[in-house]
Short mmCIF file of C-alpha atoms in Angstrom, two decimals:
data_model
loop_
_atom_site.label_atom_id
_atom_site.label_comp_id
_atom_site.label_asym_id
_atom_site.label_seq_id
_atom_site.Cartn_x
_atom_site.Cartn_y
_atom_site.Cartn_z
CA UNK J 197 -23.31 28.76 42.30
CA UNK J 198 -22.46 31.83 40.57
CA UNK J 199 -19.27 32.17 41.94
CA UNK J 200 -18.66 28.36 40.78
CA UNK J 201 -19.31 29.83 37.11
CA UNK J 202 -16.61 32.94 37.63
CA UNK J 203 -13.96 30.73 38.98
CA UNK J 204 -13.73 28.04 36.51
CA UNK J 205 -14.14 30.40 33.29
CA UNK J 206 -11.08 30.14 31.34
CA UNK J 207 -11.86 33.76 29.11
CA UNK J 208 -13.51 35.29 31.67
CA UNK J 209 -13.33 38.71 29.23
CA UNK J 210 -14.80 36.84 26.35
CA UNK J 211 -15.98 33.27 24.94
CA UNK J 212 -16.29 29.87 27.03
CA UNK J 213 -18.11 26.87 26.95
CA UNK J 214 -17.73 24.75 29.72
CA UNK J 215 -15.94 24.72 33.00
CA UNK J 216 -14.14 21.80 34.79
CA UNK J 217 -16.21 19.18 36.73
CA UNK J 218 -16.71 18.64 40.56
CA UNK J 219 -17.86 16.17 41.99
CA UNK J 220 -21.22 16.91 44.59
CA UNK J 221 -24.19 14.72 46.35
CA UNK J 222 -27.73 15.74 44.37
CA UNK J 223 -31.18 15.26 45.03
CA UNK J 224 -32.84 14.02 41.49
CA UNK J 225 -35.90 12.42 43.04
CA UNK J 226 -37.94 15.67 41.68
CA UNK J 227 -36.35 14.99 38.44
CA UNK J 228 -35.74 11.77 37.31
CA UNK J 229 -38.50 8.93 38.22
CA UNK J 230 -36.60 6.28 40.48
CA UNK J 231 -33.94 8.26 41.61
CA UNK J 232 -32.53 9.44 44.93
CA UNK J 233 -29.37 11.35 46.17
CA UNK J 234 -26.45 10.28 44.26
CA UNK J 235 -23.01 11.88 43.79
CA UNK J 236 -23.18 13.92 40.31
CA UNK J 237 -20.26 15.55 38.24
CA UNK J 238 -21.55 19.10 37.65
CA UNK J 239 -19.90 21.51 35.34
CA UNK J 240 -20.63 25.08 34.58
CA UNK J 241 -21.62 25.57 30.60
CA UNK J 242 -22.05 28.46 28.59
CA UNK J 243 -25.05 29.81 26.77
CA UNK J 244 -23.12 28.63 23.79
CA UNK J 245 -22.98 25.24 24.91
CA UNK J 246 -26.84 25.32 25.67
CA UNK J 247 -28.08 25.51 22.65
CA UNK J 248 -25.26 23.06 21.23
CA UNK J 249 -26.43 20.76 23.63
CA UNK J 250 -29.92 21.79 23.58
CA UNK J 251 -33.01 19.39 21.87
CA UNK J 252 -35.18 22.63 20.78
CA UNK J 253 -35.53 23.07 16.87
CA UNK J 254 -33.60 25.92 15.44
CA UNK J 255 -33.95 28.03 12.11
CA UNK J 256 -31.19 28.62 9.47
CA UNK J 257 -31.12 30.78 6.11
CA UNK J 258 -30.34 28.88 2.90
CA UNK J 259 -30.34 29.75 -0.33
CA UNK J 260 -33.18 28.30 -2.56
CA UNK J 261 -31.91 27.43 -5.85
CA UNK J 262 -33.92 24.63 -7.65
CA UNK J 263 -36.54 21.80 -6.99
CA UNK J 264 -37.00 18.15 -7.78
CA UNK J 265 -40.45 17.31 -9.61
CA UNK J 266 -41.04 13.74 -8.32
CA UNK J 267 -43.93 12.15 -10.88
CA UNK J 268 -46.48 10.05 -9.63
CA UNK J 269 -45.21 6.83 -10.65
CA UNK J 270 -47.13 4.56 -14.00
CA UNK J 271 -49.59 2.14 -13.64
CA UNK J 272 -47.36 0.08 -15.03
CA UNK J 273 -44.66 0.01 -12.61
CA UNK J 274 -47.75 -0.39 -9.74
CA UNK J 275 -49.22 -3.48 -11.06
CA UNK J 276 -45.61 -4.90 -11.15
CA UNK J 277 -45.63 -4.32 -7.92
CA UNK J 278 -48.61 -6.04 -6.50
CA UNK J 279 -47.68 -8.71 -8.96
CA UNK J 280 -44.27 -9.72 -7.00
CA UNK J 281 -46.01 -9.52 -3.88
CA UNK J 282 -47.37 -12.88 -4.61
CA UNK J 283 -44.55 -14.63 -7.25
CA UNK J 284 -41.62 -16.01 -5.41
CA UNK J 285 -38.66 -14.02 -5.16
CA UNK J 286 -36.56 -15.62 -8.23
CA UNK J 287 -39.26 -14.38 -10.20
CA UNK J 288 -39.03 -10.55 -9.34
CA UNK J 289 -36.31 -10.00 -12.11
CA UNK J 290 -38.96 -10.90 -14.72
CA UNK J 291 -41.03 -7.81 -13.83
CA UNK J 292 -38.69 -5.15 -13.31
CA UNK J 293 -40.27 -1.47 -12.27
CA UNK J 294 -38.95 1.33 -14.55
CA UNK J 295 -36.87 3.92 -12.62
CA UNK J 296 -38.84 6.95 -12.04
CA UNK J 297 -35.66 9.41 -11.34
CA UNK J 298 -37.06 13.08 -10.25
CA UNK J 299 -36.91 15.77 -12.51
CA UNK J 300 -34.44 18.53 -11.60
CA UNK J 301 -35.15 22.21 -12.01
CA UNK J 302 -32.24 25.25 -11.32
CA UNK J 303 -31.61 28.22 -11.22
CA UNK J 304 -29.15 29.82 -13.84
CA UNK J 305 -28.61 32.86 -11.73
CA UNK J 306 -26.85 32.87 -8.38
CA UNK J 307 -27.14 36.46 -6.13
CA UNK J 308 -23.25 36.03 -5.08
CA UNK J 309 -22.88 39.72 -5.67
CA UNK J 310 -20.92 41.39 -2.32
CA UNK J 311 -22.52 44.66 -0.94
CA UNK J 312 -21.66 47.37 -2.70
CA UNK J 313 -19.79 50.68 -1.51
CA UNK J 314 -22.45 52.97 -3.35
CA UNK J 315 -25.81 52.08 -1.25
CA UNK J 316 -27.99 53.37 -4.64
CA UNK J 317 -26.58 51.22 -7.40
CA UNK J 318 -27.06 48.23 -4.43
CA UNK J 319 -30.82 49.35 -4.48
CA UNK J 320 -30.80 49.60 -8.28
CA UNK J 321 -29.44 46.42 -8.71
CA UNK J 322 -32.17 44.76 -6.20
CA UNK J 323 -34.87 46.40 -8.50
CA UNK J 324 -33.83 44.74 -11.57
CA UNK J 325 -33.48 41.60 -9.93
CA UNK J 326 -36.57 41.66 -8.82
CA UNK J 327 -37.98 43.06 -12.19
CA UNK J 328 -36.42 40.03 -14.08
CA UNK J 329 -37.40 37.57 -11.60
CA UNK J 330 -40.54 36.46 -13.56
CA UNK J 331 -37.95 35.17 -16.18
CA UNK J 332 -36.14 32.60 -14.09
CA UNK J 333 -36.55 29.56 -15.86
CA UNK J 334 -37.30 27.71 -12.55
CA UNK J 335 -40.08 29.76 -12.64
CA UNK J 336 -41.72 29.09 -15.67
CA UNK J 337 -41.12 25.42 -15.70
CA UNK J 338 -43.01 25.29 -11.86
CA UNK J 339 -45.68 27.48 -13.25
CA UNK J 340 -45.86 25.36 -16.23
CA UNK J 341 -46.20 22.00 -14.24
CA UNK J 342 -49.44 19.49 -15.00
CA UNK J 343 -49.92 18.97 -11.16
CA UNK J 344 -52.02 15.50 -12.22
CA UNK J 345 -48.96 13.85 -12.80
CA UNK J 346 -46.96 15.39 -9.82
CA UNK J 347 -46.75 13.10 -6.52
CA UNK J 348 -44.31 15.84 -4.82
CA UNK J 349 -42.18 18.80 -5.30
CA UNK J 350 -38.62 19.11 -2.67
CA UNK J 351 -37.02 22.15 -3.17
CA UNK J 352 -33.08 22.43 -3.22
CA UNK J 353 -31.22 25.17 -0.97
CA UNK J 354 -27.40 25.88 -0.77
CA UNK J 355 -25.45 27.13 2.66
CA UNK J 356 -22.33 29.64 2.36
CA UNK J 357 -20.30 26.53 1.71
CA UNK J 358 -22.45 25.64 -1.48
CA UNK J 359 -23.17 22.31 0.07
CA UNK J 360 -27.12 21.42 -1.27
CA UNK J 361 -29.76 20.09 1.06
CA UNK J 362 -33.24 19.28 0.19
CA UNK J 363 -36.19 21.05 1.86
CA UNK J 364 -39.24 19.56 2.55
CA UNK J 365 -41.84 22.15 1.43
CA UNK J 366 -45.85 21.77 3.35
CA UNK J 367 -48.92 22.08 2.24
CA UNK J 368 -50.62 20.79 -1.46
CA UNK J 369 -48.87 20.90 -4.75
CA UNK J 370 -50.20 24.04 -5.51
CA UNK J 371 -48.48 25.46 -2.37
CA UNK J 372 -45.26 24.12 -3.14
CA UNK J 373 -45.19 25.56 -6.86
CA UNK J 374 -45.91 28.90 -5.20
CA UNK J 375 -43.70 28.84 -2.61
CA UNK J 376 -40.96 27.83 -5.10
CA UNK J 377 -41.77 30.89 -7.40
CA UNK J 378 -41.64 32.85 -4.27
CA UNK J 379 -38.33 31.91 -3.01
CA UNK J 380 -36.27 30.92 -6.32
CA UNK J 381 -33.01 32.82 -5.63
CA UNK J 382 -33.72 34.02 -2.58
CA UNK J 383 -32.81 33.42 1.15
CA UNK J 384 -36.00 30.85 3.32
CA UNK J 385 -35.62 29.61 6.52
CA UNK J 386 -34.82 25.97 6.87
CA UNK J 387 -35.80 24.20 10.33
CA UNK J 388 -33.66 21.75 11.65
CA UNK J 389 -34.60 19.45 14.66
CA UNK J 390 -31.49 20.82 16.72
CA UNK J 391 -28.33 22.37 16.25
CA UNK J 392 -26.89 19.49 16.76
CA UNK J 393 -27.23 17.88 12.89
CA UNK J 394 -25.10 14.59 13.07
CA UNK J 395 -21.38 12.87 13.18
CA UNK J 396 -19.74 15.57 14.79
CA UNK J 397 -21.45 18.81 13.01
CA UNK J 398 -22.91 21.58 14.53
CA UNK J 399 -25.29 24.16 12.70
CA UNK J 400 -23.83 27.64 14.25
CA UNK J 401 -26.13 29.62 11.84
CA UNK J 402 -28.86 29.95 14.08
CA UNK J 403 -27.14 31.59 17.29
CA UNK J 404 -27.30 34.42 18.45
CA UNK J 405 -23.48 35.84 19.25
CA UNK J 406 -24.36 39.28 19.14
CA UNK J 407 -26.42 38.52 22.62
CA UNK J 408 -23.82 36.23 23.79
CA UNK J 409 -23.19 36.90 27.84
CA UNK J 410 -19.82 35.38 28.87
CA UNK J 411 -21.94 35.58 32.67
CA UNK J 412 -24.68 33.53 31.85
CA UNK J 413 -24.60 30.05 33.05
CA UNK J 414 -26.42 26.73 32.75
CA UNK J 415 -25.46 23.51 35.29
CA UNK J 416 -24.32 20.41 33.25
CA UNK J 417 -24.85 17.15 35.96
CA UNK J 418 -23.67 13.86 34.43
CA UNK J 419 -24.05 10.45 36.60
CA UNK J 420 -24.72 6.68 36.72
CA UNK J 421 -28.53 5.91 37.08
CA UNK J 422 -29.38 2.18 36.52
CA UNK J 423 -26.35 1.00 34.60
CA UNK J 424 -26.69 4.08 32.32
CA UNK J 425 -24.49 7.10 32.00
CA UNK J 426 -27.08 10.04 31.98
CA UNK J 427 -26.80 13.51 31.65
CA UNK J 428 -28.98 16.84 32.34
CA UNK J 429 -28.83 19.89 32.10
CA UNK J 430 -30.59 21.97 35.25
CA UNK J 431 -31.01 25.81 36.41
CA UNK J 432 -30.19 26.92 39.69
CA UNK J 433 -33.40 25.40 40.87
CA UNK J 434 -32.50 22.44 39.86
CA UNK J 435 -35.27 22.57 37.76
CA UNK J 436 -34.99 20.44 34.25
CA UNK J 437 -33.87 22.44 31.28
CA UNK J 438 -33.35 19.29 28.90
CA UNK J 439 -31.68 16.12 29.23
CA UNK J 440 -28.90 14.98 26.83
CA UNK J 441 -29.39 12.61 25.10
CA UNK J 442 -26.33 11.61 22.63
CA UNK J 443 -23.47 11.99 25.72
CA UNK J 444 -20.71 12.72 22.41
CA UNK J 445 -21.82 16.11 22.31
CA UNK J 446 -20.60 16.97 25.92
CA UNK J 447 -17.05 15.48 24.59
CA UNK J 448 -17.39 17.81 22.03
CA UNK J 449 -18.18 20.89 24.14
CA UNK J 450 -14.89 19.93 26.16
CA UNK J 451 -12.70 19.65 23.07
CA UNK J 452 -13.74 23.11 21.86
CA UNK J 453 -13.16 24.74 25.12
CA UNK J 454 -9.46 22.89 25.41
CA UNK J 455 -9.14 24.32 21.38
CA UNK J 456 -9.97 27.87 22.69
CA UNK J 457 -7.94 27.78 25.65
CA UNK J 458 -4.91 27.03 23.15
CA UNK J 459 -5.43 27.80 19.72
CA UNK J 460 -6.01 31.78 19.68
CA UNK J 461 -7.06 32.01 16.27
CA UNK J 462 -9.87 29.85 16.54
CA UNK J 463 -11.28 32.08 20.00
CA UNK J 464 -10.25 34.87 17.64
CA UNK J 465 -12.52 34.01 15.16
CA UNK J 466 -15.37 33.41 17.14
CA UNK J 467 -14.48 36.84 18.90
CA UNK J 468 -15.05 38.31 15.60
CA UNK J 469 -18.72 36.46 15.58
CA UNK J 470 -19.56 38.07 18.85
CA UNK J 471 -18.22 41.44 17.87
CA UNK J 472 -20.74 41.66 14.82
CA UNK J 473 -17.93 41.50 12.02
CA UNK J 474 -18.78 37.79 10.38
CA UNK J 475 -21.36 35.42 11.04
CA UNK J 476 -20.85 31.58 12.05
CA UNK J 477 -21.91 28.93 10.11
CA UNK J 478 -20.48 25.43 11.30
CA UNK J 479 -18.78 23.70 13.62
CA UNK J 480 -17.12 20.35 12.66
CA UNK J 481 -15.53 17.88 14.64
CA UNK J 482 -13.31 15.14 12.96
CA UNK J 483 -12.03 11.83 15.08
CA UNK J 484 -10.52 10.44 11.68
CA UNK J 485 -7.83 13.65 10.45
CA UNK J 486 -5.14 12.16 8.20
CA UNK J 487 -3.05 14.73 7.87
CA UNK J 488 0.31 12.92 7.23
CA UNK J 489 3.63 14.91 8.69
CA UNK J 490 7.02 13.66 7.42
CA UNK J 491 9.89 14.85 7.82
CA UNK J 492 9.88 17.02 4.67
CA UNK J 493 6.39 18.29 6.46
CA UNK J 494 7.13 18.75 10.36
CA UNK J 495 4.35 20.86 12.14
CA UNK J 496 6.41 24.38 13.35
CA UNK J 497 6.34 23.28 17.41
CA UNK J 498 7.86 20.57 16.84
CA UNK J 499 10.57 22.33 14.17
CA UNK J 500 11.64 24.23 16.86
CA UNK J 501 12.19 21.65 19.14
CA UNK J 502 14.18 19.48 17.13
CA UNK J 503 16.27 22.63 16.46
CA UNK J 504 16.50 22.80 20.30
CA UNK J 505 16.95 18.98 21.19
CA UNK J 506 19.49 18.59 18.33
CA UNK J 507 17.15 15.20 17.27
CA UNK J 508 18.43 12.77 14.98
CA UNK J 509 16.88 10.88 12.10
CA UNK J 510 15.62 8.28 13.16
CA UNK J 511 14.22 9.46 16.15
CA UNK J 512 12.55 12.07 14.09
CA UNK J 513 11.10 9.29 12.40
CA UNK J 514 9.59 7.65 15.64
CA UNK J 515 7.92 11.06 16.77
CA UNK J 516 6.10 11.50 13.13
CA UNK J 517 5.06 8.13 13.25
CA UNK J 518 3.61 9.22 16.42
CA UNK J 519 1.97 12.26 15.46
CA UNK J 520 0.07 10.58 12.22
CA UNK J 521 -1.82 8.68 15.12
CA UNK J 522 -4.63 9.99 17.70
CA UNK J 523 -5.41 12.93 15.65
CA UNK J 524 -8.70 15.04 16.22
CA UNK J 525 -10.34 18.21 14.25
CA UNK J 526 -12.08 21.14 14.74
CA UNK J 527 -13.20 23.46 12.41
CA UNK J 528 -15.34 26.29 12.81
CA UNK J 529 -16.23 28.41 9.90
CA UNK J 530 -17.91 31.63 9.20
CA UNK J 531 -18.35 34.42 6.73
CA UNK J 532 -16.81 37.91 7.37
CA UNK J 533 -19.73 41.07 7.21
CA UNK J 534 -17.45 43.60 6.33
CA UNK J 535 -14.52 44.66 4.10
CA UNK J 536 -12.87 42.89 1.23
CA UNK J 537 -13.31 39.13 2.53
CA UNK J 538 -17.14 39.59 3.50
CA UNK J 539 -19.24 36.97 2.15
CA UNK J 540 -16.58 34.28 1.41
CA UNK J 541 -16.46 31.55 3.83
CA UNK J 542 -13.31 30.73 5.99
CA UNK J 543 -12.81 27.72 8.05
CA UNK J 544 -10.05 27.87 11.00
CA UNK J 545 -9.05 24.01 11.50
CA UNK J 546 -7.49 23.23 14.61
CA UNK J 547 -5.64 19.77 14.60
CA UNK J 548 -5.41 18.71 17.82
CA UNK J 549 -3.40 15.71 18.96
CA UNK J 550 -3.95 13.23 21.78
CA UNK J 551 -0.92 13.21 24.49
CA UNK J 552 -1.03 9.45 25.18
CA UNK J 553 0.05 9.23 21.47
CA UNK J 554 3.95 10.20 22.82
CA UNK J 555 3.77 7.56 25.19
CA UNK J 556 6.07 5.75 22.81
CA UNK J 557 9.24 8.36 22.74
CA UNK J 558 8.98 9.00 26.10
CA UNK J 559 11.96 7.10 27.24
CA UNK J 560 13.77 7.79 24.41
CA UNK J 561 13.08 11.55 24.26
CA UNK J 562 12.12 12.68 27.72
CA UNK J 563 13.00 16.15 27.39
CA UNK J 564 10.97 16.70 23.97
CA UNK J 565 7.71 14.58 26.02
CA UNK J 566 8.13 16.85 28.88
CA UNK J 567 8.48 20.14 26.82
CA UNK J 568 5.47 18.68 24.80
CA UNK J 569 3.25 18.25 27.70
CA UNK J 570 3.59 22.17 28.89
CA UNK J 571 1.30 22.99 25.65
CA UNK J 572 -1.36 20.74 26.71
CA UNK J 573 -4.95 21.33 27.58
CA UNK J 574 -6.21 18.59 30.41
CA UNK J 575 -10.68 17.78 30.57
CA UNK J 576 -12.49 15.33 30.97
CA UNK J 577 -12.43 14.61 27.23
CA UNK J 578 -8.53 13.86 27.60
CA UNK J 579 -5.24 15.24 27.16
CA UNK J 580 -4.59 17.45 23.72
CA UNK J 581 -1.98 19.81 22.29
CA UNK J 582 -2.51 21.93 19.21
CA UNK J 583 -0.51 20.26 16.60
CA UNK J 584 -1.41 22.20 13.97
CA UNK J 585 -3.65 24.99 12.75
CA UNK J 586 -5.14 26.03 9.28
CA UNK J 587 -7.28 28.33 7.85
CA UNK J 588 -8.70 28.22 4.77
CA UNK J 589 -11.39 30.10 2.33
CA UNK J 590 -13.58 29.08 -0.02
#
């Protein structure tokens, strides 16, 4: 099965995430209760793709920069309560509860600072951070807290992107107040059920591309088992690793290896990930782009074949209609390590664009459709193109 791995790798010198499918009789009555031989589709996926696919809970460093102080709420809004459990519901209005909104504490100071060239004044700067850090007002105000009138305390963290999240923070009140004290400013590790977060975005922060080994391998079997699509991923045993259970994932493992196979800034950027020069933060995967081309704005493949086909007007008009439709995004960003650009966040966006969406010009435009469909990228997933590719920092 190794051999099956080799074959199908499109990079075999760097990055991959899933090979093509073939179809094969399995044995799953070892694995799955009720089952017996049926015909799988098994595909060869990358240690990458594992742990984007994978269930297991992964750990990500954020930035803790504030708190919300939730108060335990008045008796007053609790007997209000009880008292429209038993009035009938056109009577609730008369006893309205008074909003408790949660009290939010922040930081003033945010350690943006890039490394320094001179490794002392780095270190001297750390030390006076750390001297003033008893004066952070976040600080104080926790510290300060009457913990009779607290019901909880969420702390606030911040990714490279400077989107917030809330952290749930364990133990008793008195816990949380020092584990915000501890951490105001500072970098904590955030768990997250998988890497797999939700609608199409993928927490990257927590993999390991340094260790990545293009020659490592995991079998992907999908198949029909009682009216249900089902999908697992084995080792060469075919022992169990995990089974999968929201099937959009493996679409979006297919997509990204069609995006590296023909976009070579995005493989470059992850190549730069593997190499030790940035880190990886997120993959995102958009069905709904609405990136709107005109004539005025005419992605550059298709500039140069208009140049070549000599198209007029109004047939330029029919292809852009064409190309605002059956759109699809990827965007992977990440945060250089070294040099000037280290510790800003870039995001490579790769607008990809579904073939079928030309099925209207082809009879009008045959020779642009067929000189089209040379730049595709065929899985599983579907037919795509790169249409268009950005990169941006932030």
């Amino acid at each position: 099965m190794k051999a099956f791995a080799c074959e199908k790798v499109v990079c075999p010198d760097g990055i991959w995430i899933i090979s093509e499918g073939r179809y094969r009789d399995l044995d799953l009555r070892l694995i799955l209760e009720g089952a017996e031989v049926v015909t799988v589709k098994e595909y060869r996926i990358s240690d990458l793709a594992y742990y984007m696919l994978g269930p297991k809970p992964i750990e990500v460093k954020k930035r803790l920069v504030g708190c919300e102080v939730h108060a335990i709420e008045p008796f007053s809004n609790r007997f209000k309560a009880k008292i429209k459990k038993v009035l009938p519901r056109f009577m609730h209005g008369m006893f309205k509860e008074t909003p408790m909104e949660p009290q939010i504490l922040m930081s003033p100071r945010e350690n943006t600072c890039s490394a320094l060239d001179s490794k002392e004044l780095e270190k001297h700067l750390v030390r006076i951070e750390s001297q003033l850090r008893p004066y952070n007002s976040v600080i104080k105000q926790v510290n300060g807290l009457d913990l009779t009138r607290v019901k909880d305390i969420v702390g606030i963290c911040e990714d490279f992107g400077k989107n917030r999240s809330q952290l749930l923070i364990k133990g008793c009140l008195e816990d949380k107040v020092a584990y915000i004290a501890e951490g105001i400013t500072l970098d904590v590790g955030v768990t997250l059920d998988r890497a797999y977060v939700a609608n199409g975005l993928f927490e990257m922060g927590a993999y390991d591309f340094d260790g990545y080994d293009n020659q490592k391998s995991f079998r992907l079997v999908t198949f029909m088992h009682r009216g249900e699509t089902k999908a697992f991923v084995l080792d060469d045993d075919n022992r169990m690793k995990f089974e999968v259970q929201e099937l959009d994932t493996i679409q979006y493992i297919q997509l990204l290896e069609n995006c590296l196979r023909i976009n070579p800034k995005m493989k470059e950027a992850m190549d730069q990930c593997m190499e030790g020069k940035a880190m990886a933060a997120k993959i995102l995967f958009n069905h709904h782009m609405e990136i709107g081309y005109s004539t005025s704005r005419i992605p550059e493949i298709y500039r140069q074949a208009f140049e070549t086909y000599d198209i007029g007007l109004s047939e330029m008009d029919a292809v852009m209609h064409s190309l605002n439709t059956k759109q699809f995004g990827i965007a992977f960003s990440y945060i250089p390590k070294t040099g000037d650009e280290q510790d800003k966040v870039f995001t490579t966006i790769s607008v990809m664009h579904d073939f079928q969406a030309l099925d209207s010009i082809k009879a009008e435009l045959p020779e642009l459709y067929s000189e089209i469909s040379k730049m595709t990228s065929v899985s599983d997933a579907g037919t795509y193109y790169l249409l268009d590719a950005i990169r941006g920092v932030q």
